[in-house]
């Protein structure tokens, strides 16, 4: 098994863990309807010191339909982009995205009383990998193809975020749950920033001279 295949397999383990955790929490919330009230982003509860919500809010969902939509998107994004991030890069990306989204909602969007779902993290993952496709080094033919896809994906993401700038995702108006579009914007911003950092680190590691053998 080559290096890329091993990296993809390891990274997709994170995908599987996330999907399983979200599925288990969706089942728990279906069985115990009040369970979500202890896990989502709740501004008043956070003010009382219930800080675990800053993490669990990204894994719990508002309804079975919401969970199914996010988990399906997770599987799709993870399957497409799995080979392009090492496990530690993906974990770091998700941690940074959680911090950025939570801090932004708390400091910049006091109107957001509740938030739940994977969508912010998915926007971060998507933005990061599309940026890597656009800017990362690769063999000439592969680089041209990836850059074209990177431009297309980032353009599509920018259009989507622009359409959501009014605070509503009209294509989900009948979904039965409220979409916090601010989480999408800040997740995408975190993903883009993380991709730049990853590219810089990769280039420095690639350029570093090998240690002399004794």
XYZ file of C-alpha atoms in Angstrom:
214
model
C 0.000 0.000 0.000
C 1.504 3.351 -1.043
C 1.882 6.390 1.190
C -1.156 8.236 -0.203
C -3.398 5.225 0.335
C -2.203 4.827 3.923
C -2.763 8.539 4.600
C -6.256 8.377 3.106
C -7.126 5.343 5.215
C -5.920 6.992 8.425
C -7.688 10.262 7.693
C -10.939 8.496 6.856
C -10.842 6.887 10.268
C -11.518 10.356 11.660
C -14.444 10.566 9.246
C -15.840 7.251 10.473
C -15.444 8.250 14.135
C -17.242 11.550 13.544
C -20.051 9.847 11.643
C -20.489 7.210 14.369
C -20.480 9.775 17.180
C -23.050 11.958 15.393
C -25.214 8.939 14.632
C -25.068 7.739 18.234
C -26.008 11.195 19.515
C -28.863 11.429 17.001
C -30.224 8.108 18.257
C -29.806 9.236 21.871
C -31.683 12.475 21.196
C -34.439 10.569 19.403
C -34.838 8.291 22.438
C -34.393 11.061 25.005
C -35.749 14.295 23.486
C -34.305 16.464 26.272
C -30.747 15.171 25.759
C -30.012 17.752 23.074
C -30.847 20.532 25.506
C -27.753 19.503 27.499
C -25.439 19.407 24.499
C -26.171 22.195 22.010
C -24.729 25.708 21.918
C -26.934 27.566 24.381
C -25.790 31.116 25.156
C -27.469 31.276 28.549
C -26.141 27.867 29.593
C -22.628 28.782 28.445
C -22.826 31.937 30.521
C -23.549 29.686 33.499
C -20.314 27.789 32.824
C -21.525 24.753 30.834
C -18.447 24.902 28.619
C -18.711 21.334 27.267
C -21.344 22.679 24.889
C -18.598 24.429 22.911
C -17.534 20.985 21.675
C -20.714 18.923 21.798
C -22.735 21.523 19.866
C -20.870 20.530 16.711
C -21.772 16.861 17.094
C -25.447 16.998 18.099
C -28.298 17.903 15.737
C -31.705 19.532 15.925
C -33.620 16.641 14.362
C -33.180 13.313 12.612
C -33.431 15.094 9.246
C -30.732 17.565 10.277
C -28.451 14.732 11.402
C -29.036 12.736 8.209
C -28.226 15.782 6.060
C -25.013 16.615 7.912
C -23.785 13.021 8.161
C -24.398 12.494 4.442
C -22.433 15.676 3.686
C -19.688 14.502 6.060
C -19.333 11.193 4.234
C -19.239 12.956 0.874
C -16.711 15.609 1.871
C -14.559 13.087 3.711
C -14.564 10.619 0.835
C -13.582 13.264 -1.703
C -10.969 15.045 0.371
C -9.766 12.243 2.638
C -6.431 11.659 0.847
C -5.371 15.311 0.973
C -4.963 15.862 4.707
C -2.883 13.922 7.170
C -4.684 12.826 10.318
C -2.970 15.395 12.522
C -3.744 18.118 9.974
C -7.417 17.185 9.895
C -7.701 16.991 13.686
C -5.929 20.346 13.987
C -8.265 21.835 11.375
C -11.370 20.628 13.216
C -10.104 21.906 16.590
C -9.247 25.329 15.153
C -12.611 25.500 13.362
C -14.476 24.706 16.587
C -12.582 27.449 18.429
C -13.119 30.027 15.656
C -16.823 29.243 15.207
C -17.567 29.256 18.927
C -15.588 32.441 19.586
C -17.225 34.199 16.624
C -20.748 33.215 17.630
C -20.137 34.294 21.192
C -18.373 37.601 20.477
C -19.795 38.723 17.135
C -23.252 37.168 16.938
C -25.055 37.711 20.248
C -28.338 37.181 18.390
C -27.490 33.463 18.076
C -28.969 31.830 21.173
C -28.682 28.229 19.972
C -26.546 26.322 17.498
C -26.061 22.654 16.715
C -24.656 20.596 13.878
C -21.642 19.647 11.802
C -22.167 22.203 9.047
C -19.632 24.725 10.338
C -16.935 22.061 10.511
C -17.893 20.760 7.074
C -17.457 24.227 5.596
C -14.024 24.408 7.233
C -12.982 21.024 5.816
C -14.304 21.888 2.364
C -12.648 25.330 2.273
C -9.325 23.966 3.508
C -9.104 21.152 0.978
C -10.296 23.279 -1.951
C -7.579 25.788 -1.032
C -4.996 23.004 -0.866
C -6.064 21.861 -4.325
C -5.577 25.413 -5.573
C -2.221 26.188 -3.964
C -0.377 22.948 -3.180
C 2.580 21.755 -5.214
C 2.040 18.696 -7.444
C 3.272 17.236 -10.739
C 2.496 19.591 -13.633
C -0.513 17.773 -15.140
C -2.006 17.010 -11.742
C -1.384 20.562 -10.529
C -3.284 22.105 -13.437
C -6.257 19.793 -12.877
C -6.337 20.347 -9.123
C -6.039 24.108 -9.471
C -8.963 24.169 -11.882
C -11.051 22.170 -9.417
C -9.824 24.340 -6.549
C -10.948 27.500 -8.339
C -14.320 25.952 -9.180
C -14.945 24.694 -5.639
C -13.891 27.920 -3.933
C -16.001 29.940 -6.361
C -19.007 27.739 -5.613
C -18.381 28.087 -1.885
C -18.071 31.883 -2.170
C -21.358 32.058 -4.084
C -23.094 29.892 -1.478
C -21.816 32.044 1.393
C -22.832 35.206 -0.451
C -26.356 33.869 -0.874
C -26.407 33.149 2.866
C -25.105 36.587 3.808
C -28.596 37.726 4.733
C -28.676 35.107 7.460
C -30.894 32.565 5.675
C -30.298 29.474 3.533
C -33.447 29.665 1.416
C -32.869 26.214 -0.116
C -33.346 24.753 3.378
C -36.382 26.878 4.250
C -38.600 23.791 4.462
C -36.083 21.569 6.239
C -37.716 21.997 9.634
C -34.701 23.504 11.412
C -33.032 26.918 11.563
C -29.687 27.256 9.780
C -27.074 29.423 11.531
C -25.276 30.673 8.434
C -22.711 32.607 10.489
C -21.206 29.245 11.471
C -20.732 28.451 7.786
C -18.889 31.701 7.113
C -16.584 31.430 10.095
C -15.995 27.742 9.477
C -14.970 28.484 5.894
C -12.688 31.306 7.075
C -11.040 28.985 9.592
C -10.583 26.322 6.916
C -8.981 28.767 4.501
C -6.581 30.057 7.174
C -5.655 26.526 8.254
C -4.939 25.556 4.649
C -2.467 28.427 4.322
C -0.720 27.337 7.520
C -0.626 23.707 6.349
C 0.879 24.720 2.994
C 3.587 26.809 4.694
C 4.465 23.985 7.085
C 4.546 21.401 4.298
C 6.830 23.558 2.154
C 9.203 24.180 5.025
C 9.355 20.485 5.853
C 9.875 19.616 2.184
C 12.639 22.214 1.876
C 14.385 21.204 5.083
C 17.705 19.428 4.401
C 17.911 15.835 5.459
C 19.881 15.151 8.634
C 23.389 13.847 7.901
C 23.885 10.198 8.644
C 26.631 9.222 11.037
